C-alpha angles and dihedrals in degrees: 000000000000131000111217132210131190128184146168116250126253131262109344095357107104094169122117120239135189142195140167141214128205099185103035092244111067127041128208118249109282119256131198123245098227115229094014114118128163143160089212136055118279128236122234134194137168115220133165094349095308133099119233127199127192130182146162113257116250094227102046140356098275119127119229136188143195135185130219136198084211093265104060139005132240120238113280116263131188120250102237113255095352118135128157142168089220139040116280133239118240123193137172103234133194091260104027147324113305130203122194128186145162116247123262122277113338093352104120097186122115119232135198137200128178130210122212095192091269110042140017114242104229115268121258135188116260129219092033090295096298116156103256112164146008093208138046124287130238123212142190130185115136097093102022133086091236135032107253126206122190127187143142122261129272123275112358094341106121095176113131115244131189132192133183127214125191093220108011091252107069115064130176123198088212088068094057110116132186121252124219113330095266141084133245125226093214121356137323126236128211137197129171152170139199140199140201108306092356132120118240112283110216132194115198126190133181141161122243125221091276094052096254113139123229132184140190136192131223120193095183108055098278096310094115132015136203118244109281110262130197118243127200096264135100121192138150090214133038141293127259119218134194132168114229141158115344097326129096094245145315121241128205133183143169144189106063119205092244090070100260118130104201124134117239132184143192145187111247098195089124091057102219092018111070123203141204106264090223107040097022088222118138107281122244128207112284096017126126099031113171110235119242093005123115135162143171089219135044113270128241126238137194139168138196129236136011105338106174126081 
């Protein structure tokens, strides 16, 4: 059962690339998604046995998508009426495939479109059209009771916010809660899981203004958080999460503050203590770099099947 990764190239390479691993240690040679070009990171989701990719076009602010049977990709197609100044979030929900994005330019509203395996339902503004964020959102839903969005505030407000939705479509600004008492330099990322009779368990990660990455855990659906803890990652952008195998989630990141553009990854089974995916020892800075892979943005990851133990 593979874990997939997609990323934007480094320096002048705006092409999108993808790869997969079946053992959590070695990755297949990277392949290009033909026709897909972006200045930002892509979004990736596995749904109904297929792999979906979404991205912001490199020439304008239109959002595009493609689907793969895990061997080749369809031709890129535009998401009707979807435009953003940032990359989108793409998640496989309980009732469909969901795409979330911030509006174009100075538009700080959040938008949503759903895919029913044939057509995209036209995008609509969430939260009654209230301005919500100046950056892109992150979302998780596959292994949680609710669909969770996380984002920073509007304008200069860098406070981390989270919001649950029962179906990924209906959102209420009264349900927005604050994350850990801190601020993110770019954007936060969230992943979660649940169990019988349990509240959603959420792992949140974000970079500070110096590029150091922090994370926090909530065992009660974002009502309370652990003390923010540093993890062995440095990035000027965000963190990518994906649940896979018997671990809580894998994390991946890129663009280190020292000017290197390699992609690195870790096993987050320990929650706020991240491990080497191979040796399972606590990860140290600079370890688990993926050979021959480089990007100016953090990658995206997705996996098929039941991922939580």
